[in-house]
């Protein structure tokens, strides 16, 4: 038994190799993380230390660091356990120290793991282990002859002796780490997942009907199909099993025999029994768990990517907004919020069946628009959304500059029933709180959506099937990165938004708001140090991400960290100009002697500060744009193959993109229909929020599925909702919302909204109601 422990592999070097960066970069990042620095802070303000590792690399590093530290901790436990048993050899210790995954480590530990008494252990206690050794080492001998001397005591027959020896050998084979690795790799690479309908569940209208008689190699199953199959089994509709490839049913037993050099019918039967009773079920279970884990990992990754696109969608900006939460019997809830999101007015209108108070609803909305100088109308995309959009467009046609936008309601009901909403609007009905959320998310999607649990926002698939802790951790990281990427106005931000700022938690975020309420707005970043429980360390982490508009120091409204203010002052002195004259002055900034500054402050810091000074406080999100749903296309029944429509990407998966075309059921553009060329990942071409032109391919009313295409259509006989070529290919939008007014290009790549169409009859009607101008 070894007394000297071999040296463990270096975590720094292992992560560096995986990330393809230098070990020194990894060591520096680990040091900062261990000191309590956040990923956004390290990525933005510690580039000199880490060699400019970005937030994605740092997130991967952080996750991998946790895994490898857990692995090392488990490794120590395993070594201690085997050492206590007196069974730790030099070779075994070296194998354990070389184990690069938890799976490999557990395979090595399997023979030594404390477990309930097995048949094999009982056979060993009965003295049959020598017989098992003889049977394995003397394959030419007759098993009955070898077993005869062991018929004594509790062993009443040769058959009993041979059965005990068989159990010992089966357990021995099943706990051979190298054999397990070999068989697992073979079954993973060659195995086939077979899926069938459960008895009595083969309903042709079932959403799982594609899997009623389905086979696919395990290695080729994409995450979305794996999760669909697993959900189908969970719901009792499907049954699945992992089988060796066709024609190789006996290969598992043959591999056991070859690995242990087994000869003779009795030993070969032991190998076959070991495969059938132990290893095939065990490995199938392991690989199916791995399939689920990998599918969940991919689903979470896709969800996180969609969430990032949604959170970073173009904001409509600080403009007074009238929000409509559509409804039929219970009416449409109305809320007006000012440019800062403050609630100004609420109401309920009943323009649709059964009340049908269309004209009265127009009068009510017109008064609100005029009273509060409304610039935007935000319409939720739920039930009766298209009918409500029509009402809003009719109103907007008589108000120059009034834009109608359809926005996603996903999560609005979650927010309206939350404790945070109740605190903000204790006297307001839950449904009206939802209307407020719909209005605010048009003004600034990021600021409003941070108030909602990320998985309720509606840009994922199978989010309720995946590991919820892992999902929450991943999505929270996305929210944190997005918030800090954009920056936060400390004088208007909610507690929920401030909580996502690097270095802050809910307590310090609440204290910032309380200090703001008690003492008025912050005038400079230094005043943050007066906030209760916000010390120097938290200030260092958060200061660069908090903005103070129209404050004492213009740098406080930029991403320049206070620790770099001396650098800015030195730049101003070098150019012999004031700070105000320097900020935003491209001419002056291009003349700066960067080399002299880099020697003192560092290359990355100087580059970032100069870039920020050129466009201080710029919002990195794209410009707001709107799209138009086709009139008269409001339900699945209105869709016909060949129709050309405008829509908004709501969700991007590995197999395609879902598009809201205004019929309450998103259509799917399969990955094969996204472009005329091959696309390996839909994210190469589209993202959540893009405005796209699609054509209807197929409508499945029974399953409520719509198949769309974005390929160029060359046929001149298609049925369209517009004139031929009414929707030529357009530059994709980064905006999330869809609009009741068509966005056109002004020739400079910027979208402008044309006035919504109206007719003379409509104008006369509105003038009769006192709405016309």
mmCIF file of N, CA and C in Angstrom, residues 505-621:
data_model
loop_
_atom_site.group_PDB
_atom_site.id
_atom_site.type_symbol
_atom_site.label_atom_id
_atom_site.label_comp_id
_atom_site.label_asym_id
_atom_site.label_seq_id
_atom_site.Cartn_x
_atom_site.Cartn_y
_atom_site.Cartn_z
ATOM 1 N N UNK A 505 -26.881 43.040 -3.453
ATOM 2 C CA UNK A 505 -27.874 41.999 -3.195
ATOM 3 C C UNK A 505 -29.192 42.694 -2.882
ATOM 4 N N UNK A 506 -30.187 41.905 -2.540
ATOM 5 C CA UNK A 506 -31.508 42.515 -2.338
ATOM 6 C C UNK A 506 -31.493 43.515 -1.179
ATOM 7 N N UNK A 507 -30.707 43.235 -0.164
ATOM 8 C CA UNK A 507 -30.650 44.143 0.988
ATOM 9 C C UNK A 507 -30.036 45.489 0.602
ATOM 10 N N UNK A 508 -28.868 45.445 -0.041
ATOM 11 C CA UNK A 508 -28.218 46.710 -0.410
ATOM 12 C C UNK A 508 -29.010 47.436 -1.502
ATOM 13 N N UNK A 509 -29.651 46.683 -2.392
ATOM 14 C CA UNK A 509 -30.494 47.323 -3.414
ATOM 15 C C UNK A 509 -31.657 48.046 -2.752
ATOM 16 N N UNK A 510 -32.271 47.388 -1.770
ATOM 17 C CA UNK A 510 -33.365 48.026 -1.042
ATOM 18 C C UNK A 510 -32.901 49.247 -0.282
ATOM 19 N N UNK A 511 -31.688 49.169 0.259
ATOM 20 C CA UNK A 511 -31.149 50.318 0.998
ATOM 21 C C UNK A 511 -30.867 51.500 0.079
ATOM 22 N N UNK A 512 -30.462 51.221 -1.163
ATOM 23 C CA UNK A 512 -30.238 52.305 -2.137
ATOM 24 C C UNK A 512 -31.549 53.025 -2.417
ATOM 25 N N UNK A 513 -32.617 52.249 -2.650
ATOM 26 C CA UNK A 513 -33.923 52.858 -2.931
ATOM 27 C C UNK A 513 -34.418 53.639 -1.716
ATOM 28 N N UNK A 514 -34.224 53.064 -0.525
ATOM 29 C CA UNK A 514 -34.663 53.757 0.691
ATOM 30 C C UNK A 514 -33.893 55.064 0.878
ATOM 31 N N UNK A 515 -32.594 55.041 0.641
ATOM 32 C CA UNK A 515 -31.778 56.247 0.761
ATOM 33 C C UNK A 515 -32.236 57.292 -0.259
ATOM 34 N N UNK A 516 -32.555 56.826 -1.459
ATOM 35 C CA UNK A 516 -33.035 57.723 -2.521
ATOM 36 C C UNK A 516 -34.370 58.354 -2.140
ATOM 37 N N UNK A 517 -35.246 57.564 -1.548
ATOM 38 C CA UNK A 517 -36.553 58.079 -1.136
ATOM 39 C C UNK A 517 -36.420 59.093 -0.008
ATOM 40 N N UNK A 518 -35.481 58.852 0.916
ATOM 41 C CA UNK A 518 -35.329 59.718 2.082
ATOM 42 C C UNK A 518 -34.537 60.987 1.789
ATOM 43 N N UNK A 519 -33.561 60.890 0.878
ATOM 44 C CA UNK A 519 -32.636 61.993 0.681
ATOM 45 C C UNK A 519 -32.670 62.603 -0.721
ATOM 46 N N UNK A 520 -33.531 62.091 -1.569
ATOM 47 C CA UNK A 520 -33.571 62.599 -2.934
ATOM 48 C C UNK A 520 -32.589 61.860 -3.820
ATOM 49 N N UNK A 521 -32.498 62.235 -5.081
ATOM 50 C CA UNK A 521 -31.641 61.517 -6.028
ATOM 51 C C UNK A 521 -30.160 61.647 -5.682
ATOM 52 N N UNK A 522 -29.392 60.658 -6.127
ATOM 53 C CA UNK A 522 -27.937 60.696 -5.978
ATOM 54 C C UNK A 522 -27.376 61.678 -6.997
ATOM 55 N N UNK A 523 -26.381 62.457 -6.565
ATOM 56 C CA UNK A 523 -25.762 63.438 -7.453
ATOM 57 C C UNK A 523 -24.373 62.998 -7.921
ATOM 58 N N UNK A 524 -23.804 62.032 -7.207
ATOM 59 C CA UNK A 524 -22.525 61.479 -7.646
ATOM 60 C C UNK A 524 -22.372 60.084 -7.064
ATOM 61 N N UNK A 525 -21.460 59.325 -7.632
ATOM 62 C CA UNK A 525 -21.286 57.931 -7.222
ATOM 63 C C UNK A 525 -20.762 57.816 -5.797
ATOM 64 N N UNK A 526 -19.991 58.770 -5.351
ATOM 65 C CA UNK A 526 -19.429 58.693 -4.002
ATOM 66 C C UNK A 526 -20.520 58.639 -2.934
ATOM 67 N N UNK A 527 -21.670 59.228 -3.239
ATOM 68 C CA UNK A 527 -22.766 59.220 -2.262
ATOM 69 C C UNK A 527 -23.274 57.803 -1.988
ATOM 70 N N UNK A 528 -22.976 56.873 -2.869
ATOM 71 C CA UNK A 528 -23.393 55.486 -2.651
ATOM 72 C C UNK A 528 -22.754 54.904 -1.392
ATOM 73 N N UNK A 529 -21.582 55.429 -1.036
ATOM 74 C CA UNK A 529 -20.897 54.942 0.159
ATOM 75 C C UNK A 529 -21.639 55.316 1.440
ATOM 76 N N UNK A 530 -22.613 56.202 1.335
ATOM 77 C CA UNK A 530 -23.423 56.568 2.499
ATOM 78 C C UNK A 530 -24.610 55.618 2.686
ATOM 79 N N UNK A 531 -24.839 54.747 1.721
ATOM 80 C CA UNK A 531 -25.945 53.792 1.812
ATOM 81 C C UNK A 531 -25.606 52.720 2.834
ATOM 82 N N UNK A 532 -26.559 52.390 3.667
ATOM 83 C CA UNK A 532 -26.345 51.396 4.719
ATOM 84 C C UNK A 532 -25.893 50.063 4.125
ATOM 85 N N UNK A 533 -24.840 49.508 4.714
ATOM 86 C CA UNK A 533 -24.320 48.176 4.381
ATOM 87 C C UNK A 533 -23.725 48.103 2.979
ATOM 88 N N UNK A 534 -23.453 49.248 2.364
ATOM 89 C CA UNK A 534 -22.778 49.257 1.071
ATOM 90 C C UNK A 534 -21.362 49.765 1.311
ATOM 91 N N UNK A 535 -20.459 48.828 1.555
ATOM 92 C CA UNK A 535 -19.100 49.191 1.894
ATOM 93 C C UNK A 535 -18.192 49.333 0.696
ATOM 94 N N UNK A 536 -16.898 49.569 0.940
ATOM 95 C CA UNK A 536 -15.935 49.790 -0.152
ATOM 96 C C UNK A 536 -15.871 48.630 -1.150
ATOM 97 N N UNK A 537 -15.961 47.380 -0.664
ATOM 98 C CA UNK A 537 -15.880 46.233 -1.571
ATOM 99 C C UNK A 537 -17.077 46.207 -2.504
ATOM 100 N N UNK A 538 -18.273 46.385 -1.963
ATOM 101 C CA UNK A 538 -19.475 46.411 -2.800
ATOM 102 C C UNK A 538 -19.433 47.606 -3.749
ATOM 103 N N UNK A 539 -18.944 48.741 -3.261
ATOM 104 C CA UNK A 539 -18.845 49.928 -4.117
ATOM 105 C C UNK A 539 -17.915 49.665 -5.296
ATOM 106 N N UNK A 540 -16.785 49.018 -5.032
ATOM 107 C CA UNK A 540 -15.839 48.697 -6.103
ATOM 108 C C UNK A 540 -16.523 47.852 -7.179
ATOM 109 N N UNK A 541 -17.338 46.879 -6.751
ATOM 110 C CA UNK A 541 -17.991 45.970 -7.696
ATOM 111 C C UNK A 541 -19.102 46.658 -8.492
ATOM 112 N N UNK A 542 -19.880 47.524 -7.839
ATOM 113 C CA UNK A 542 -21.102 48.033 -8.470
ATOM 114 C C UNK A 542 -20.956 49.397 -9.146
ATOM 115 N N UNK A 543 -20.003 50.207 -8.717
ATOM 116 C CA UNK A 543 -19.981 51.616 -9.118
ATOM 117 C C UNK A 543 -19.956 51.818 -10.625
ATOM 118 N N UNK A 544 -19.179 51.017 -11.333
ATOM 119 C CA UNK A 544 -19.054 51.210 -12.769
ATOM 120 C C UNK A 544 -20.310 50.890 -13.554
ATOM 121 N N UNK A 545 -21.218 50.143 -12.944
ATOM 122 C CA UNK A 545 -22.437 49.733 -13.646
ATOM 123 C C UNK A 545 -23.636 50.622 -13.306
ATOM 124 N N UNK A 546 -23.458 51.527 -12.352
ATOM 125 C CA UNK A 546 -24.539 52.426 -11.954
ATOM 126 C C UNK A 546 -24.347 53.791 -12.622
ATOM 127 N N UNK A 547 -25.416 54.321 -13.170
ATOM 128 C CA UNK A 547 -25.357 55.589 -13.894
ATOM 129 C C UNK A 547 -26.079 56.684 -13.110
ATOM 130 N N UNK A 548 -25.519 57.867 -13.129
ATOM 131 C CA UNK A 548 -26.163 59.046 -12.538
ATOM 132 C C UNK A 548 -26.256 60.108 -13.619
ATOM 133 N N UNK A 549 -27.447 60.293 -14.130
ATOM 134 C CA UNK A 549 -27.658 61.233 -15.223
ATOM 135 C C UNK A 549 -27.764 62.656 -14.668
ATOM 136 N N UNK A 550 -27.165 63.601 -15.363
ATOM 137 C CA UNK A 550 -27.195 65.029 -14.969
ATOM 138 C C UNK A 550 -26.667 65.222 -13.557
ATOM 139 N N UNK A 551 -25.620 64.489 -13.202
ATOM 140 C CA UNK A 551 -25.037 64.607 -11.874
ATOM 141 C C UNK A 551 -23.880 65.583 -11.824
ATOM 142 N N UNK A 552 -23.132 65.535 -10.726
ATOM 143 C CA UNK A 552 -22.012 66.455 -10.528
ATOM 144 C C UNK A 552 -20.873 66.181 -11.496
ATOM 145 N N UNK A 553 -20.674 64.907 -11.815
ATOM 146 C CA UNK A 553 -19.547 64.509 -12.652
ATOM 147 C C UNK A 553 -20.082 63.777 -13.879
ATOM 148 N N UNK A 554 -19.807 64.244 -15.083
ATOM 149 C CA UNK A 554 -20.333 63.573 -16.280
ATOM 150 C C UNK A 554 -19.847 62.139 -16.417
ATOM 151 N N UNK A 555 -18.720 61.817 -15.790
ATOM 152 C CA UNK A 555 -18.217 60.447 -15.853
ATOM 153 C C UNK A 555 -19.115 59.479 -15.097
ATOM 154 N N UNK A 556 -19.903 60.013 -14.160
ATOM 155 C CA UNK A 556 -20.813 59.159 -13.403
ATOM 156 C C UNK A 556 -21.957 58.631 -14.262
ATOM 157 N N UNK A 557 -22.113 59.176 -15.443
ATOM 158 C CA UNK A 557 -23.137 58.694 -16.371
ATOM 159 C C UNK A 557 -22.496 57.853 -17.476
ATOM 160 N N UNK A 558 -21.374 57.259 -17.164
ATOM 161 C CA UNK A 558 -20.655 56.447 -18.151
ATOM 162 C C UNK A 558 -20.231 55.134 -17.508
ATOM 163 N N UNK A 559 -19.631 54.267 -18.321
ATOM 164 C CA UNK A 559 -19.129 52.987 -17.817
ATOM 165 C C UNK A 559 -17.704 53.103 -17.303
ATOM 166 N N UNK A 560 -17.172 54.316 -17.251
ATOM 167 C CA UNK A 560 -15.838 54.509 -16.692
ATOM 168 C C UNK A 560 -15.922 54.309 -15.175
ATOM 169 N N UNK A 561 -15.113 53.406 -14.659
ATOM 170 C CA UNK A 561 -15.126 53.128 -13.221
ATOM 171 C C UNK A 561 -14.439 54.270 -12.468
ATOM 172 N N UNK A 562 -14.938 54.605 -11.270
ATOM 173 C CA UNK A 562 -14.302 55.683 -10.496
ATOM 174 C C UNK A 562 -12.807 55.493 -10.313
ATOM 175 N N UNK A 563 -12.343 54.243 -10.264
ATOM 176 C CA UNK A 563 -10.910 54.018 -10.093
ATOM 177 C C UNK A 563 -10.113 54.492 -11.315
ATOM 178 N N UNK A 564 -10.807 54.710 -12.458
ATOM 179 C CA UNK A 564 -10.131 55.183 -13.679
ATOM 180 C C UNK A 564 -10.314 56.680 -13.910
ATOM 181 N N UNK A 565 -10.963 57.372 -12.972
ATOM 182 C CA UNK A 565 -11.111 58.825 -13.132
ATOM 183 C C UNK A 565 -9.749 59.524 -13.230
ATOM 184 N N UNK A 566 -8.731 59.107 -12.456
ATOM 185 C CA UNK A 566 -7.411 59.745 -12.622
ATOM 186 C C UNK A 566 -6.880 59.596 -14.049
ATOM 187 N N UNK A 567 -7.171 58.469 -14.692
ATOM 188 C CA UNK A 567 -6.747 58.287 -16.079
ATOM 189 C C UNK A 567 -7.419 59.320 -16.981
ATOM 190 N N UNK A 568 -8.726 59.544 -16.770
ATOM 191 C CA UNK A 568 -9.439 60.523 -17.593
ATOM 192 C C UNK A 568 -8.886 61.922 -17.358
ATOM 193 N N UNK A 569 -8.611 62.238 -16.103
ATOM 194 C CA UNK A 569 -8.046 63.549 -15.795
ATOM 195 C C UNK A 569 -6.686 63.738 -16.473
ATOM 196 N N UNK A 570 -5.917 62.672 -16.531
ATOM 197 C CA UNK A 570 -4.610 62.751 -17.171
ATOM 198 C C UNK A 570 -4.758 62.920 -18.684
ATOM 199 N N UNK A 571 -5.784 62.274 -19.254
ATOM 200 C CA UNK A 571 -6.049 62.440 -20.685
ATOM 201 C C UNK A 571 -6.416 63.902 -20.978
ATOM 202 N N UNK A 572 -7.283 64.467 -20.130
ATOM 203 C CA UNK A 572 -7.689 65.867 -20.311
ATOM 204 C C UNK A 572 -6.488 66.802 -20.196
ATOM 205 N N UNK A 573 -5.611 66.522 -19.233
ATOM 206 C CA UNK A 573 -4.416 67.350 -19.060
ATOM 207 C C UNK A 573 -3.493 67.219 -20.259
ATOM 208 N N UNK A 574 -3.374 65.992 -20.766
ATOM 209 C CA UNK A 574 -2.521 65.765 -21.933
ATOM 210 C C UNK A 574 -3.021 66.546 -23.134
ATOM 211 N N UNK A 575 -4.362 66.653 -23.269
ATOM 212 C CA UNK A 575 -4.951 67.371 -24.402
ATOM 213 C C UNK A 575 -5.202 68.840 -24.085
ATOM 214 N N UNK A 576 -4.905 69.214 -22.823
ATOM 215 C CA UNK A 576 -5.062 70.606 -22.402
ATOM 216 C C UNK A 576 -6.489 71.104 -22.658
ATOM 217 N N UNK A 577 -7.462 70.311 -22.144
ATOM 218 C CA UNK A 577 -8.871 70.697 -22.293
ATOM 219 C C UNK A 577 -9.632 70.280 -21.041
ATOM 220 N N UNK A 578 -10.816 70.818 -20.896
ATOM 221 C CA UNK A 578 -11.648 70.468 -19.739
ATOM 222 C C UNK A 578 -12.289 69.095 -19.960
ATOM 223 N N UNK A 579 -12.818 68.553 -18.880
ATOM 224 C CA UNK A 579 -13.481 67.260 -18.965
ATOM 225 C C UNK A 579 -14.682 67.332 -19.897
ATOM 226 N N UNK A 580 -15.463 68.396 -19.772
ATOM 227 C CA UNK A 580 -16.648 68.555 -20.623
ATOM 228 C C UNK A 580 -16.261 68.649 -22.093
ATOM 229 N N UNK A 581 -15.142 69.296 -22.360
ATOM 230 C CA UNK A 581 -14.707 69.436 -23.753
ATOM 231 C C UNK A 581 -14.149 68.134 -24.311
ATOM 232 N N UNK A 582 -13.718 67.252 -23.414
ATOM 233 C CA UNK A 582 -13.104 65.997 -23.845
ATOM 234 C C UNK A 582 -14.151 64.924 -24.161
ATOM 235 N N UNK A 583 -15.162 64.832 -23.293
ATOM 236 C CA UNK A 583 -16.145 63.766 -23.433
ATOM 237 C C UNK A 583 -16.946 63.937 -24.717
ATOM 238 N N UNK A 584 -16.966 62.903 -25.517
ATOM 239 C CA UNK A 584 -17.707 62.920 -26.777
ATOM 240 C C UNK A 584 -16.991 63.607 -27.915
ATOM 241 N N UNK A 585 -15.774 64.061 -27.682
ATOM 242 C CA UNK A 585 -15.014 64.784 -28.705
ATOM 243 C C UNK A 585 -14.062 63.809 -29.404
ATOM 244 N N UNK A 586 -14.507 63.262 -30.513
ATOM 245 C CA UNK A 586 -13.718 62.263 -31.234
ATOM 246 C C UNK A 586 -12.383 62.820 -31.697
ATOM 247 N N UNK A 587 -12.381 64.071 -32.111
ATOM 248 C CA UNK A 587 -11.150 64.685 -32.616
ATOM 249 C C UNK A 587 -10.069 64.719 -31.538
ATOM 250 N N UNK A 588 -10.431 65.192 -30.359
ATOM 251 C CA UNK A 588 -9.471 65.248 -29.258
ATOM 252 C C UNK A 588 -9.009 63.847 -28.853
ATOM 253 N N UNK A 589 -9.949 62.916 -28.774
ATOM 254 C CA UNK A 589 -9.643 61.572 -28.288
ATOM 255 C C UNK A 589 -8.719 60.821 -29.239
ATOM 256 N N UNK A 590 -8.833 61.090 -30.530
ATOM 257 C CA UNK A 590 -7.968 60.419 -31.502
ATOM 258 C C UNK A 590 -6.528 60.918 -31.418
ATOM 259 N N UNK A 591 -6.322 62.076 -30.818
ATOM 260 C CA UNK A 591 -4.984 62.644 -30.714
ATOM 261 C C UNK A 591 -4.265 62.248 -29.426
ATOM 262 N N UNK A 592 -4.930 61.450 -28.586
ATOM 263 C CA UNK A 592 -4.339 61.063 -27.298
ATOM 264 C C UNK A 592 -3.130 60.161 -27.521
ATOM 265 N N UNK A 593 -2.067 60.400 -26.775
ATOM 266 C CA UNK A 593 -0.869 59.552 -26.802
ATOM 267 C C UNK A 593 -1.131 58.332 -25.915
ATOM 268 N N UNK A 594 -1.676 57.278 -26.523
ATOM 269 C CA UNK A 594 -2.100 56.107 -25.755
ATOM 270 C C UNK A 594 -0.923 55.364 -25.142
ATOM 271 N N UNK A 595 0.188 55.294 -25.842
ATOM 272 C CA UNK A 595 1.324 54.509 -25.368
ATOM 273 C C UNK A 595 1.802 54.983 -24.003
ATOM 274 N N UNK A 596 1.880 56.283 -23.821
ATOM 275 C CA UNK A 596 2.332 56.824 -22.544
ATOM 276 C C UNK A 596 1.392 56.451 -21.412
ATOM 277 N N UNK A 597 0.103 56.423 -21.721
ATOM 278 C CA UNK A 597 -0.894 56.091 -20.705
ATOM 279 C C UNK A 597 -0.912 54.599 -20.393
ATOM 280 N N UNK A 598 -0.678 53.777 -21.400
ATOM 281 C CA UNK A 598 -0.736 52.323 -21.198
ATOM 282 C C UNK A 598 0.320 51.831 -20.226
ATOM 283 N N UNK A 599 1.469 52.471 -20.231
ATOM 284 C CA UNK A 599 2.534 52.053 -19.323
ATOM 285 C C UNK A 599 2.117 52.206 -17.863
ATOM 286 N N UNK A 600 1.260 53.176 -17.597
ATOM 287 C CA UNK A 600 0.829 53.424 -16.217
ATOM 288 C C UNK A 600 -0.474 52.713 -15.867
ATOM 289 N N UNK A 601 -1.433 52.714 -16.823
ATOM 290 C CA UNK A 601 -2.774 52.210 -16.501
ATOM 291 C C UNK A 601 -3.114 50.870 -17.152
ATOM 292 N N UNK A 602 -2.349 50.457 -18.150
ATOM 293 C CA UNK A 602 -2.630 49.190 -18.808
ATOM 294 C C UNK A 602 -3.326 49.369 -20.143
ATOM 295 N N UNK A 603 -3.016 48.478 -21.073
ATOM 296 C CA UNK A 603 -3.523 48.604 -22.433
ATOM 297 C C UNK A 603 -5.043 48.494 -22.501
ATOM 298 N N UNK A 604 -5.608 47.464 -21.859
ATOM 299 C CA UNK A 604 -7.053 47.248 -21.952
ATOM 300 C C UNK A 604 -7.832 48.390 -21.312
ATOM 301 N N UNK A 605 -7.352 48.858 -20.176
ATOM 302 C CA UNK A 605 -8.044 49.933 -19.474
ATOM 303 C C UNK A 605 -8.070 51.204 -20.301
ATOM 304 N N UNK A 606 -6.938 51.563 -20.880
ATOM 305 C CA UNK A 606 -6.861 52.782 -21.699
ATOM 306 C C UNK A 606 -7.791 52.658 -22.906
ATOM 307 N N UNK A 607 -7.761 51.509 -23.570
ATOM 308 C CA UNK A 607 -8.614 51.302 -24.752
ATOM 309 C C UNK A 607 -10.092 51.425 -24.386
ATOM 310 N N UNK A 608 -10.501 50.769 -23.295
ATOM 311 C CA UNK A 608 -11.912 50.801 -22.891
ATOM 312 C C UNK A 608 -12.351 52.206 -22.480
ATOM 313 N N UNK A 609 -11.508 52.909 -21.752
ATOM 314 C CA UNK A 609 -11.866 54.256 -21.299
ATOM 315 C C UNK A 609 -12.008 55.201 -22.484
ATOM 316 N N UNK A 610 -11.096 55.145 -23.426
ATOM 317 C CA UNK A 610 -11.183 56.007 -24.608
ATOM 318 C C UNK A 610 -12.439 55.708 -25.425
ATOM 319 N N UNK A 611 -12.758 54.430 -25.552
ATOM 320 C CA UNK A 611 -13.970 54.056 -26.286
ATOM 321 C C UNK A 611 -15.210 54.591 -25.579
ATOM 322 N N UNK A 612 -15.229 54.515 -24.275
ATOM 323 C CA UNK A 612 -16.379 55.000 -23.508
ATOM 324 C C UNK A 612 -16.474 56.522 -23.554
ATOM 325 N N UNK A 613 -15.349 57.207 -23.521
ATOM 326 C CA UNK A 613 -15.371 58.663 -23.573
ATOM 327 C C UNK A 613 -15.906 59.173 -24.903
ATOM 328 N N UNK A 614 -15.708 58.393 -25.945
ATOM 329 C CA UNK A 614 -16.174 58.818 -27.268
ATOM 330 C C UNK A 614 -17.700 58.827 -27.329
ATOM 331 N N UNK A 615 -18.330 57.813 -26.706
ATOM 332 C CA UNK A 615 -19.795 57.748 -26.668
ATOM 333 C C UNK A 615 -20.225 57.396 -25.247
ATOM 334 N N UNK A 616 -20.124 58.332 -24.337
ATOM 335 C CA UNK A 616 -20.401 58.040 -22.918
ATOM 336 C C UNK A 616 -21.863 57.687 -22.678
ATOM 337 N N UNK A 617 -22.071 56.668 -21.839
ATOM 338 C CA UNK A 617 -23.421 56.309 -21.443
ATOM 339 C C UNK A 617 -24.266 55.738 -22.559
ATOM 340 N N UNK A 618 -23.646 55.308 -23.655
ATOM 341 C CA UNK A 618 -24.434 54.786 -24.781
ATOM 342 C C UNK A 618 -25.121 53.487 -24.384
ATOM 343 N N UNK A 619 -26.310 53.300 -24.897
ATOM 344 C CA UNK A 619 -27.069 52.073 -24.658
ATOM 345 C C UNK A 619 -26.654 51.050 -25.712
ATOM 346 N N UNK A 620 -26.117 49.911 -25.299
ATOM 347 C CA UNK A 620 -25.626 48.928 -26.278
ATOM 348 C C UNK A 620 -26.736 48.169 -27.001
ATOM 349 N N UNK A 621 -27.970 48.393 -26.579
ATOM 350 C CA UNK A 621 -29.074 47.671 -27.215
ATOM 351 C C UNK A 621 -29.410 48.277 -28.580
#
